[in-house]
């Protein structure tokens, strides 16, 4: 984290330097105004940070300033100097007479001139023809007044005349002589009275404050989201590491080398996303700190200033505040991401020890959403990298991607909540009770360009299923998404209420969101149970995909012109246990119970 100064470091009366926390004064620790952060830092701190160079980094936001005249060329903060004088009066400390050559202790102030007067000069001031009608306020009287009523003399340092005008062109308060010499309207300068300028800038500054508050709230939400992403990544890292250790500890010596490779994979795959998210969080916090501290500081300065000082504050800070409004923190492109250890090959570990397990990044990112889905609902593409496993193992469910409310054990998924809640690693599906298989099917790489897998589905209805309610869905898709609706791309096989008879439950098959068949299965009422063993045959040679009953070889649907160029992911949704108990067993290889050589009939 960079050396930032929080809003809390701005003291109530603006008397301390936010860097060294020493009190400002008008001789050594002179407050110098920083244009980048609209705050003030004492001269010694700035000299320390500059190291004698003309290029000075701001100690608060690290913005670089090129100051050929050095630190002393930065303007003094008049509001703070006024506040220091005010505090001296409140505490009865020595405050020198403004015009007295001996700098005697002042006892009063002329409300018209703004000068401090010792007893001698006070008598002279009252006797002078030009000033005898002026209002004199003693320091004792001032002790009961707020700082806003405390005046200082505002006069032009060049012409020693009162500051009565404001040049919009130069953003500077000027005297009448300046309007003739350096700020002539004939030379294109936009000069107005102090009153008019103060009214204009007050409104624009208040508008900026409204936007700054909105910006601060937006940054606060972004910070919270980034923190959640970091926690997900860290959790996924811990869980993946734990899973790896647990698995490989049981296999002892012959697995140690493989475990080391996978642990290294966890570090490597999480490092980039961690760094990206941490950098985004850092830039968000930096900008948030600048926005908060600048807003609070400027508001506090304005609350202590008179009109001229307020005008100076607004004029000097307007550009910086607007620049902060335009500034944006570094963004991350994903919704959530993490690393996930896939427990593939464990059941067949003795035959494939050198390729057991894999560390995979699971990333959920916004994608083109269907028009039927409202913007308030999430719709995120699921990208798994790497997708393919080192060898061609059996299919299993990947418990690391399963939603937290469902249970996964090897090849079986159920909608029964796990006894021990699963950790939220950022790799899990969140919008529905779904899980992905451990690997995709690569039809082009399979012998004879053919893949077969089996899903033994079972469900037991607890109470009547509502209309248009889906009990379960198994999907074969090249583009899995995390969404609260069914998968719209690829093959979808689901059990739901029949479209023409709500008293029955049907097996509904769709491809690319077009329904192809509806097959009645059982009555839609509590107490009904049904087993549904299905086989899926992917024929890459003929670009054909078939859904077949593993019980009697009935072909439910055959889809032609299927594109098998991309990896095809097996995914399953299990309904909510309030209505139904669902089980899905995923089988592949020699575990498939049927032969489908004649499935083309």
Coordinates of C-alpha atoms in Angstrom, one line a residue:
X1 CA 0.0 0.0 0.0
X2 CA 1.3 3.4 -0.9
X3 CA 2.0 6.1 1.8
X4 CA -1.5 7.7 1.8
X5 CA -3.0 10.1 4.3
X6 CA -6.6 9.2 5.3
X7 CA -9.4 11.7 5.8
X8 CA -9.1 11.2 9.5
X9 CA -5.6 12.8 9.4
X10 CA -7.2 16.2 8.6
X11 CA -7.6 17.7 12.0
X12 CA -10.6 19.8 13.1
X13 CA -8.9 23.1 13.0
X14 CA -6.4 22.5 10.2
X15 CA -3.4 23.1 12.5
X16 CA -1.3 20.0 11.8
X17 CA 0.7 18.9 8.8
X18 CA -0.8 15.6 7.7
X19 CA 2.7 14.1 7.1
X20 CA 4.6 14.9 10.2
X21 CA 1.6 15.8 12.4
X22 CA 3.6 18.8 13.7
X23 CA 1.7 22.1 14.1
X24 CA 1.9 24.6 11.3
X25 CA 3.3 28.1 12.0
X26 CA 4.0 31.2 10.1
X27 CA 7.8 31.1 10.3
X28 CA 9.2 27.5 9.9
X29 CA 6.4 25.0 9.3
X30 CA 4.6 27.2 6.8
X31 CA 1.6 25.5 5.2
X32 CA 2.1 25.2 1.5
X33 CA -0.9 24.5 -0.8
X34 CA -0.5 21.3 -3.0
X35 CA -2.6 21.8 -6.2
X36 CA -2.9 18.0 -6.9
X37 CA -4.7 17.0 -3.7
X38 CA -6.0 20.4 -2.7
X39 CA -4.4 20.0 0.7
X40 CA -1.5 21.7 2.6
X41 CA 1.8 20.3 3.8
X42 CA 4.4 22.0 5.9
X43 CA 7.4 23.5 4.1
X44 CA 10.0 21.2 5.9
X45 CA 8.2 18.0 4.9
X46 CA 8.1 19.2 1.3
X47 CA 11.8 20.1 1.4
X48 CA 12.5 16.6 2.7
X49 CA 10.5 14.9 0.0
X50 CA 12.1 17.1 -2.7
X51 CA 15.6 16.3 -1.6
X52 CA 16.7 19.6 -3.0
X53 CA 15.4 18.8 -6.5
X54 CA 13.1 21.0 -8.5
X55 CA 10.9 17.9 -9.2
X56 CA 8.8 17.2 -6.1
X57 CA 6.6 14.2 -5.5
X58 CA 3.4 15.0 -3.5
X59 CA 3.7 13.1 -0.2
X60 CA 0.0 12.3 -0.3
X61 CA -0.8 11.1 -3.8
X62 CA 2.8 10.9 -5.2
X63 CA 1.9 13.2 -8.2
X64 CA 5.1 14.8 -9.6
X65 CA 5.4 18.6 -9.6
X66 CA 8.0 20.5 -11.5
X67 CA 8.9 23.6 -9.4
X68 CA 11.8 25.6 -10.7
X69 CA 11.4 28.0 -7.8
X70 CA 11.5 25.1 -5.3
X71 CA 9.1 24.5 -2.4
X72 CA 8.8 28.2 -1.6
X73 CA 7.2 28.8 -5.0
X74 CA 4.1 26.9 -3.8
X75 CA 1.4 29.3 -2.4
X76 CA 0.9 29.7 1.4
X77 CA -2.4 28.5 2.6
X78 CA -4.0 31.7 3.9
X79 CA -7.0 29.9 5.6
X80 CA -4.6 27.9 7.8
X81 CA -2.5 31.0 8.6
X82 CA -5.7 32.8 9.6
X83 CA -6.7 29.8 11.7
X84 CA -3.3 29.9 13.5
X85 CA -3.8 33.6 14.3
X86 CA -7.3 32.8 15.5
X87 CA -6.0 30.1 17.8
X88 CA -3.4 32.4 19.3
X89 CA -6.2 34.9 20.2
X90 CA -8.3 32.1 21.7
X91 CA -5.4 30.9 23.8
X92 CA -4.0 34.3 24.7
X93 CA -0.7 33.8 22.9
X94 CA 1.5 36.5 21.5
X95 CA 0.3 38.0 18.2
X96 CA 2.4 40.8 16.9
X97 CA 1.0 44.2 15.9
X98 CA 0.7 44.4 12.2
X99 CA 2.1 47.9 11.7
X100 CA 4.2 48.4 14.8
X101 CA 7.9 48.4 14.1
X102 CA 8.6 46.9 17.6
X103 CA 6.1 44.1 17.0
X104 CA 4.4 44.7 20.3
X105 CA 1.7 42.2 21.4
X106 CA -1.6 43.1 19.7
X107 CA -4.7 43.6 21.7
X108 CA -7.4 44.2 19.1
X109 CA -8.2 44.1 15.4
X110 CA -9.7 46.6 13.0
X111 CA -12.7 44.9 11.4
X112 CA -12.4 47.2 8.4
X113 CA -8.7 47.0 7.7
X114 CA -8.0 43.5 9.1
X115 CA -4.9 44.7 10.9
X116 CA -3.8 43.7 14.4
X117 CA -3.2 46.6 16.8
X118 CA -1.2 47.0 20.0
X119 CA -2.4 49.5 22.6
X120 CA -0.3 52.4 21.1
X121 CA -1.3 51.7 17.5
X122 CA -4.9 51.3 18.6
X123 CA -5.0 54.8 20.0
X124 CA -3.4 56.1 16.9
X125 CA -5.9 54.2 14.7
X126 CA -8.8 55.8 16.6
X127 CA -7.3 59.3 16.3
X128 CA -6.5 59.0 12.5
X129 CA -9.1 60.9 10.4
X130 CA -9.2 58.1 7.8
X131 CA -9.7 55.3 10.4
X132 CA -11.4 56.8 13.4
X133 CA -14.8 55.5 12.3
X134 CA -13.6 51.9 11.8
X135 CA -15.0 49.2 14.0
X136 CA -12.5 47.9 16.5
X137 CA -12.8 44.4 18.0
X138 CA -10.8 43.5 21.1
X139 CA -9.2 40.0 21.4
X140 CA -11.4 39.4 24.4
X141 CA -14.5 40.0 22.3
X142 CA -13.1 37.7 19.6
X143 CA -12.9 34.8 22.0
X144 CA -16.6 34.4 21.8
X145 CA -16.7 34.5 18.0
X146 CA -16.4 31.6 15.5
X147 CA -13.4 31.4 13.2
X148 CA -15.5 32.3 10.2
X149 CA -16.0 35.8 11.6
X150 CA -12.2 36.3 12.1
X151 CA -10.9 38.5 9.2
X152 CA -7.5 38.9 7.7
X153 CA -6.3 41.7 5.5
X154 CA -6.5 40.7 1.8
X155 CA -4.4 42.9 -0.3
X156 CA -2.5 42.6 -3.6
X157 CA 1.1 41.7 -2.9
X158 CA 2.2 43.7 -6.0
X159 CA 0.0 46.9 -5.6
X160 CA -0.9 46.8 -1.8
X161 CA -4.5 47.4 -2.7
X162 CA -7.6 45.4 -1.6
X163 CA -8.5 42.3 -3.6
X164 CA -11.9 43.1 -5.1
X165 CA -11.9 41.3 -8.4
X166 CA -11.5 37.7 -9.7
X167 CA -10.0 36.8 -13.1
X168 CA -11.6 33.6 -14.4
X169 CA -8.9 33.4 -17.1
X170 CA -6.1 33.1 -14.5
X171 CA -8.2 31.7 -11.6
X172 CA -6.8 34.5 -9.4
X173 CA -8.2 37.1 -7.0
X174 CA -6.8 40.6 -8.1
X175 CA -6.9 44.2 -7.2
X176 CA -8.2 47.1 -9.3
X177 CA -4.7 47.9 -10.5
X178 CA -4.2 44.3 -11.7
X179 CA -7.3 44.6 -13.8
X180 CA -5.6 47.4 -15.7
X181 CA -2.1 46.0 -15.9
X182 CA -1.9 42.2 -16.0
X183 CA -5.6 41.2 -16.2
X184 CA -7.0 43.7 -18.7
X185 CA -10.3 42.7 -20.2
X186 CA -9.1 44.1 -23.5
X187 CA -6.4 41.4 -23.5
X188 CA -9.0 38.7 -23.2
X189 CA -9.2 38.3 -19.5
X190 CA -12.6 37.5 -18.0
X191 CA -12.7 39.7 -14.8
X192 CA -15.7 40.0 -12.5
X193 CA -16.3 41.2 -9.0
X194 CA -15.5 39.0 -6.0
X195 CA -19.2 38.7 -5.1
X196 CA -20.2 37.6 -8.6
X197 CA -17.3 35.1 -8.9
X198 CA -18.0 33.7 -5.5
X199 CA -21.6 33.1 -6.3
X200 CA -20.7 31.4 -9.6
X201 CA -17.9 29.2 -8.2
X202 CA -19.9 28.3 -5.1
X203 CA -22.6 26.7 -7.3
X204 CA -20.1 24.8 -9.5
X205 CA -18.2 23.6 -6.5
X206 CA -21.3 22.3 -4.9
X207 CA -22.1 20.5 -8.1
X208 CA -18.6 18.9 -8.0
X209 CA -19.1 17.9 -4.4
X210 CA -22.3 16.0 -5.4
X211 CA -20.4 14.2 -8.1
X212 CA -17.5 13.5 -5.8
X213 CA -19.8 11.9 -3.2
X214 CA -21.3 9.7 -6.0
X215 CA -17.8 8.9 -7.1
X216 CA -16.7 8.0 -3.6
X217 CA -19.7 5.7 -3.2
X218 CA -19.0 4.0 -6.5
X219 CA -15.4 3.5 -5.5
X220 CA -16.5 2.1 -2.1
X221 CA -18.6 -0.5 -3.9
X222 CA -15.8 -1.3 -6.3
X223 CA -13.5 -1.8 -3.4
X224 CA -15.9 -4.2 -1.7
X225 CA -16.3 -6.2 -5.0
X226 CA -12.5 -6.3 -5.4
X227 CA -12.0 -7.5 -1.9
X228 CA -14.6 -10.2 -2.5
X229 CA -12.7 -11.3 -5.6
X230 CA -9.5 -11.4 -3.7
X231 CA -11.1 -13.5 -1.0
X232 CA -12.5 -15.9 -3.6
X233 CA -9.1 -16.3 -5.2
X234 CA -7.3 -16.8 -1.9
X235 CA -10.0 -19.2 -0.8
X236 CA -9.8 -21.2 -4.0
X237 CA -6.0 -21.3 -3.6
X238 CA -6.3 -22.6 -0.1
X239 CA -9.0 -25.2 -1.0
X240 CA -7.1 -26.4 -4.1
X241 CA -3.9 -26.7 -2.0
X242 CA -5.8 -28.6 0.7
X243 CA -7.4 -31.0 -1.9
X244 CA -4.1 -31.7 -3.5
X245 CA -2.4 -32.3 -0.2
X246 CA -5.3 -34.6 1.1
X247 CA -5.2 -36.7 -2.1
X248 CA -1.5 -37.0 -2.5
X249 CA -0.8 -37.7 1.2
X250 CA -2.9 -40.9 0.8
X251 CA -0.7 -42.0 -2.0
X252 CA 2.6 -41.3 -0.1
X253 CA 6.0 -41.5 -1.8
X254 CA 5.2 -42.3 -5.4
X255 CA 3.0 -39.1 -5.6
X256 CA 5.3 -36.6 -4.0
X257 CA 6.9 -35.4 -7.3
X258 CA 3.5 -35.0 -8.9
X259 CA 2.1 -33.1 -5.9
X260 CA 5.0 -30.6 -6.1
X261 CA 4.2 -30.0 -9.8
X262 CA 0.5 -29.3 -9.0
X263 CA 1.2 -27.0 -6.0
X264 CA 3.5 -25.0 -8.3
X265 CA 0.6 -24.9 -10.8
X266 CA -1.7 -23.4 -8.1
X267 CA 0.8 -20.6 -7.4
X268 CA 1.5 -19.9 -11.1
X269 CA -2.2 -19.8 -12.1
X270 CA -3.4 -17.7 -9.2
X271 CA -0.5 -15.3 -9.3
X272 CA -1.6 -13.4 -12.4
X273 CA -5.2 -12.9 -11.3
X274 CA -4.1 -12.1 -7.8
X275 CA -1.7 -9.5 -9.1
X276 CA -4.3 -8.0 -11.5
X277 CA -7.0 -7.8 -8.7
X278 CA -4.6 -6.5 -6.1
X279 CA -3.4 -3.8 -8.5
X280 CA -7.0 -2.9 -9.3
X281 CA -7.8 -2.8 -5.5
X282 CA -4.7 -0.7 -4.9
X283 CA -5.6 1.8 -7.6
X284 CA -9.2 2.0 -6.3
X285 CA -8.1 2.6 -2.8
X286 CA -5.6 5.3 -4.0
X287 CA -8.3 7.1 -5.9
X288 CA -10.9 6.6 -3.2
X289 CA -8.5 8.1 -0.6
X290 CA -7.8 11.1 -2.9
X291 CA -11.5 11.6 -3.5
X292 CA -12.4 11.4 0.2
X293 CA -9.6 13.4 1.6
X294 CA -9.8 16.1 -1.1
X295 CA -13.6 16.5 -0.6
X296 CA -13.4 16.6 3.2
X297 CA -10.4 18.9 3.1
X298 CA -11.9 21.4 0.7
X299 CA -15.2 21.4 2.6
X300 CA -13.4 22.0 5.9
X301 CA -11.3 24.8 4.3
X302 CA -14.4 26.5 3.0
X303 CA -16.2 26.2 6.3
X304 CA -13.3 28.2 7.9
X305 CA -12.9 30.8 5.1
X306 CA -14.4 34.1 4.3
X307 CA -15.6 34.9 0.8
X308 CA -12.3 35.8 -0.6
X309 CA -10.5 32.9 1.0
X310 CA -13.3 30.6 -0.1
X311 CA -13.0 32.0 -3.6
X312 CA -9.3 31.3 -3.5
X313 CA -9.9 27.8 -2.2
X314 CA -12.4 27.0 -4.9
X315 CA -10.3 28.5 -7.6
X316 CA -7.2 26.6 -6.6
X317 CA -9.0 23.3 -6.2
X318 CA -11.6 23.2 -9.0
X319 CA -9.2 21.7 -11.6
X320 CA -7.9 19.1 -9.3
X321 CA -11.3 18.0 -8.2
X322 CA -12.6 17.7 -11.7
X323 CA -9.5 15.8 -12.7
X324 CA -10.2 13.3 -9.9
X325 CA -13.8 12.9 -11.2
X326 CA -12.4 11.9 -14.6
X327 CA -9.9 9.5 -13.1
X328 CA -10.8 5.8 -13.0
X329 CA -9.2 3.0 -11.2
X330 CA -7.7 0.0 -13.0
X331 CA -10.4 -2.5 -13.8
X332 CA -10.5 -6.3 -13.9
X333 CA -12.5 -8.0 -16.7
X334 CA -13.8 -11.0 -14.8
X335 CA -16.7 -11.4 -12.4
X336 CA -14.8 -13.9 -10.3
X337 CA -12.0 -16.4 -10.9
X338 CA -9.9 -18.9 -9.0
X339 CA -8.0 -22.1 -9.3
X340 CA -9.6 -25.4 -8.9
X341 CA -8.1 -28.8 -8.3
X342 CA -9.8 -31.5 -10.4
X343 CA -9.8 -34.9 -8.7
X344 CA -9.7 -36.7 -12.0
X345 CA -8.0 -40.1 -12.5
X346 CA -7.9 -40.8 -8.7
X347 CA -10.0 -44.0 -9.1
X348 CA -7.6 -45.2 -11.8
X349 CA -4.5 -43.8 -10.3
X350 CA -2.4 -46.9 -10.4
X351 CA -2.7 -47.0 -14.2
X352 CA -2.1 -43.3 -14.7
X353 CA 0.0 -42.1 -11.8
X354 CA 2.1 -39.7 -13.9
X355 CA -0.9 -37.8 -15.1
X356 CA -3.1 -37.8 -12.0
X357 CA -4.9 -34.6 -11.1
X358 CA -4.7 -31.1 -12.5
X359 CA -4.9 -27.5 -11.4
X360 CA -7.4 -25.6 -13.4
X361 CA -8.4 -22.0 -13.5
X362 CA -12.2 -21.5 -13.5
X363 CA -13.2 -18.0 -14.6
X364 CA -16.7 -16.5 -14.8
X365 CA -16.9 -13.5 -17.1
X366 CA -19.9 -11.5 -18.5
X367 CA -21.0 -12.7 -22.0
X368 CA -23.7 -11.8 -24.5
X369 CA -26.9 -12.4 -22.6
X370 CA -30.2 -13.6 -24.1
X371 CA -33.0 -11.0 -24.4
X372 CA -35.3 -13.0 -22.2
X373 CA -33.0 -12.6 -19.2
X374 CA -33.4 -9.3 -17.3
X375 CA -30.3 -7.2 -16.6
X376 CA -30.6 -7.8 -12.9
X377 CA -29.8 -11.6 -13.4
X378 CA -26.3 -12.8 -13.8
X379 CA -25.3 -14.5 -17.1
X380 CA -21.6 -15.4 -17.0
X381 CA -19.6 -17.6 -19.4
X382 CA -17.6 -20.4 -17.6
X383 CA -14.1 -20.8 -19.0
X384 CA -11.9 -23.6 -17.6
X385 CA -8.2 -23.6 -18.4
X386 CA -6.8 -26.0 -19.3
X387 CA -9.9 -27.8 -20.4
X388 CA -8.5 -31.2 -21.4
X389 CA -6.8 -33.5 -19.0
X390 CA -3.3 -34.9 -19.8
X391 CA -4.8 -38.4 -20.7
X392 CA -8.2 -39.7 -21.6
X393 CA -9.6 -40.6 -18.2
X394 CA -13.1 -41.6 -17.1
X395 CA -15.7 -38.8 -16.8
X396 CA -16.4 -37.6 -13.3
X397 CA -18.2 -34.6 -11.8
X398 CA -15.9 -31.8 -10.8
X399 CA -16.9 -31.0 -7.1
X400 CA -14.9 -27.8 -7.3
X401 CA -17.4 -26.3 -9.7
X402 CA -20.5 -27.5 -8.0
X403 CA -22.8 -25.0 -6.3
X404 CA -22.4 -25.0 -2.6
X405 CA -25.9 -26.4 -1.9
X406 CA -25.5 -29.8 -3.7
X407 CA -23.3 -32.8 -3.0
X408 CA -20.8 -34.4 -5.3
X409 CA -18.9 -37.6 -4.8
X410 CA -16.9 -39.0 -7.7
X411 CA -19.4 -39.9 -10.4
X412 CA -22.6 -39.1 -8.4
X413 CA -24.3 -35.7 -7.8
X414 CA -27.4 -35.2 -5.7
X415 CA -29.4 -32.2 -4.6
X416 CA -28.9 -33.1 -1.0
X417 CA -27.1 -30.3 0.8
X418 CA -23.7 -31.4 2.1
X419 CA -23.3 -31.9 5.8
X420 CA -20.2 -29.6 5.8
X421 CA -20.7 -26.4 3.8
X422 CA -18.4 -26.2 0.8
X423 CA -16.0 -23.3 0.8
X424 CA -16.7 -20.4 -1.6
X425 CA -13.6 -20.5 -3.7
X426 CA -14.8 -18.3 -6.6
X427 CA -14.7 -21.5 -8.9
X428 CA -18.2 -22.6 -8.1
X429 CA -21.4 -22.1 -10.1
X430 CA -23.6 -19.7 -8.1
X431 CA -26.8 -19.0 -10.0
X432 CA -28.3 -22.6 -10.1
X433 CA -27.8 -26.1 -8.6
X434 CA -25.3 -27.2 -11.3
X435 CA -22.0 -29.0 -11.7
X436 CA -19.6 -29.5 -14.6
X437 CA -17.8 -32.7 -15.5
X438 CA -14.1 -33.1 -14.9
X439 CA -13.2 -32.7 -18.5
X440 CA -14.9 -31.9 -21.9
X441 CA -15.4 -34.4 -24.6
X442 CA -13.0 -34.0 -27.6
X443 CA -14.8 -35.9 -30.3
X444 CA -12.2 -35.3 -33.0
X445 CA -9.5 -36.8 -30.8
X446 CA -11.5 -40.0 -29.9
X447 CA -11.0 -43.3 -31.7
X448 CA -13.3 -43.4 -34.7
X449 CA -14.3 -39.9 -33.8
X450 CA -16.9 -41.3 -31.5
X451 CA -17.6 -40.6 -27.8
X452 CA -20.2 -42.4 -25.6
X453 CA -21.2 -41.6 -22.0
X454 CA -24.1 -42.6 -19.8
X455 CA -26.1 -40.7 -17.2
X456 CA -28.2 -42.7 -14.8
X457 CA -30.8 -40.2 -13.6
X458 CA -33.2 -40.8 -10.8
X459 CA -35.8 -38.6 -9.1
X460 CA -38.4 -38.9 -6.4
X461 CA -41.2 -36.3 -6.4
X462 CA -42.1 -34.9 -2.9
X463 CA -45.0 -32.7 -4.0
X464 CA -46.6 -31.6 -7.3
X465 CA -44.1 -29.8 -9.5
X466 CA -45.2 -26.3 -10.5
X467 CA -45.9 -25.5 -14.1
X468 CA -42.8 -24.6 -16.1
X469 CA -40.6 -25.8 -13.3
X470 CA -37.6 -27.9 -14.2
X471 CA -36.7 -30.9 -12.0
X472 CA -33.3 -31.7 -13.6
X473 CA -31.4 -30.9 -16.7
X474 CA -28.3 -32.5 -18.2
X475 CA -26.5 -30.5 -20.9
X476 CA -23.8 -31.1 -23.5
X477 CA -22.5 -27.7 -24.6
X478 CA -19.4 -26.0 -26.0
X479 CA -20.2 -22.8 -24.0
X480 CA -21.4 -23.4 -20.4
X481 CA -22.8 -20.4 -18.6
X482 CA -23.6 -19.6 -15.0
X483 CA -27.2 -18.4 -15.2
X484 CA -30.6 -18.8 -13.4
X485 CA -32.1 -20.2 -16.6
X486 CA -31.5 -23.4 -18.6
X487 CA -28.5 -23.6 -20.9
X488 CA -29.4 -22.2 -24.3
X489 CA -26.5 -23.5 -26.4
X490 CA -26.0 -27.2 -27.3
X491 CA -28.0 -30.2 -26.2
X492 CA -30.4 -29.9 -23.3
X493 CA -32.2 -33.0 -21.8
X494 CA -34.5 -32.0 -19.0
X495 CA -37.4 -33.4 -16.9
X496 CA -40.2 -30.9 -16.4
X497 CA -44.0 -30.6 -16.5
X498 CA -45.4 -31.7 -19.9
X499 CA -46.3 -28.6 -22.1
X500 CA -49.8 -30.0 -22.9
X501 CA -50.6 -31.9 -19.7
X502 CA -49.4 -30.3 -16.4
X503 CA -50.4 -33.5 -14.5
X504 CA -47.5 -35.4 -16.1
X505 CA -43.8 -35.1 -16.2
X506 CA -42.0 -35.3 -19.5
X507 CA -38.5 -35.9 -20.8
X508 CA -37.9 -32.7 -23.0
X509 CA -35.0 -32.6 -25.4
X510 CA -33.8 -29.4 -27.1
X511 CA -30.9 -28.3 -29.2
X512 CA -29.7 -24.7 -29.3
X513 CA -32.9 -23.7 -27.4
X514 CA -35.2 -25.4 -30.0
X515 CA -37.3 -28.2 -28.5
X516 CA -37.2 -31.5 -30.5
X517 CA -39.2 -34.0 -28.5
X518 CA -41.4 -34.5 -25.4
X519 CA -41.7 -38.0 -23.9
X520 CA -44.2 -38.5 -21.0
X521 CA -42.5 -40.3 -18.0
X522 CA -44.7 -40.4 -15.0
X523 CA -47.5 -38.6 -13.1
X524 CA -46.9 -35.2 -11.6
X525 CA -47.7 -35.9 -7.9
X526 CA -45.9 -36.5 -4.7
X527 CA -44.6 -40.1 -4.1
X528 CA -43.7 -40.7 -7.8
X529 CA -40.2 -42.1 -8.4
X530 CA -38.5 -42.8 -11.7
X531 CA -35.2 -44.1 -12.9
X532 CA -34.0 -42.8 -16.3
X533 CA -30.7 -44.3 -17.6
X534 CA -29.7 -42.3 -20.7
X535 CA -26.8 -42.8 -23.1
X536 CA -25.3 -40.0 -25.3
X537 CA -23.6 -41.0 -28.5
X538 CA -21.4 -38.3 -30.2
X539 CA -20.7 -39.3 -33.8
X540 CA -18.0 -37.0 -35.1
X541 CA -17.7 -38.8 -38.4
X542 CA -21.3 -38.1 -39.3
X543 CA -21.7 -34.9 -37.2
X544 CA -24.6 -36.6 -35.3
X545 CA -25.6 -36.7 -31.7
X546 CA -28.1 -39.1 -30.3
X547 CA -29.9 -39.5 -26.9
X548 CA -30.8 -43.2 -26.3
X549 CA -32.5 -45.1 -23.4
X550 CA -29.9 -47.3 -21.8
X551 CA -32.8 -49.5 -20.6
X552 CA -34.3 -50.6 -24.0
X553 CA -32.2 -48.7 -26.7
X554 CA -35.1 -46.4 -27.5
X555 CA -33.7 -43.4 -29.4
X556 CA -35.3 -40.3 -27.9
X557 CA -33.7 -37.8 -30.3
X558 CA -31.0 -37.6 -33.0
X559 CA -29.5 -34.2 -33.9
X560 CA -27.7 -33.8 -37.2
X561 CA -25.2 -31.2 -38.4
X562 CA -23.6 -30.9 -35.0
X563 CA -20.4 -28.9 -34.8
X564 CA -17.9 -31.0 -32.8
X565 CA -14.9 -28.8 -33.5
X566 CA -15.0 -27.4 -30.0
X567 CA -14.7 -29.2 -26.6
X568 CA -18.2 -30.3 -25.4
X569 CA -18.8 -30.0 -21.7
X570 CA -21.2 -32.2 -19.8
X571 CA -23.2 -30.2 -17.2
X572 CA -26.0 -31.1 -14.9
X573 CA -28.7 -29.2 -13.0
X574 CA -30.5 -30.8 -10.0
X575 CA -33.8 -29.3 -8.8
X576 CA -34.4 -27.9 -5.3
X577 CA -35.0 -30.5 -2.6
X578 CA -38.3 -28.8 -1.5
X579 CA -40.0 -30.5 -4.5
X580 CA -37.9 -33.4 -5.5
X581 CA -34.9 -35.6 -4.7
X582 CA -32.5 -35.9 -7.7
X583 CA -29.5 -38.2 -8.4
X584 CA -27.2 -38.2 -11.4
X585 CA -24.5 -40.8 -11.9
X586 CA -22.0 -40.1 -14.7
X587 CA -20.5 -43.2 -16.4
X588 CA -18.0 -43.5 -19.3
X589 CA -15.5 -46.0 -20.8
X590 CA -16.1 -49.6 -19.7
X591 CA -18.6 -48.5 -17.1
X592 CA -21.2 -47.8 -19.8
X593 CA -23.7 -50.7 -19.5
X594 CA -25.0 -50.9 -23.1
X595 CA -23.6 -51.3 -26.6
X596 CA -25.0 -49.0 -29.3
X597 CA -23.5 -50.2 -32.5
X598 CA -27.0 -50.3 -34.0
X599 CA -28.1 -46.9 -32.7
X600 CA -28.6 -45.6 -36.3
X601 CA -31.6 -47.8 -36.9

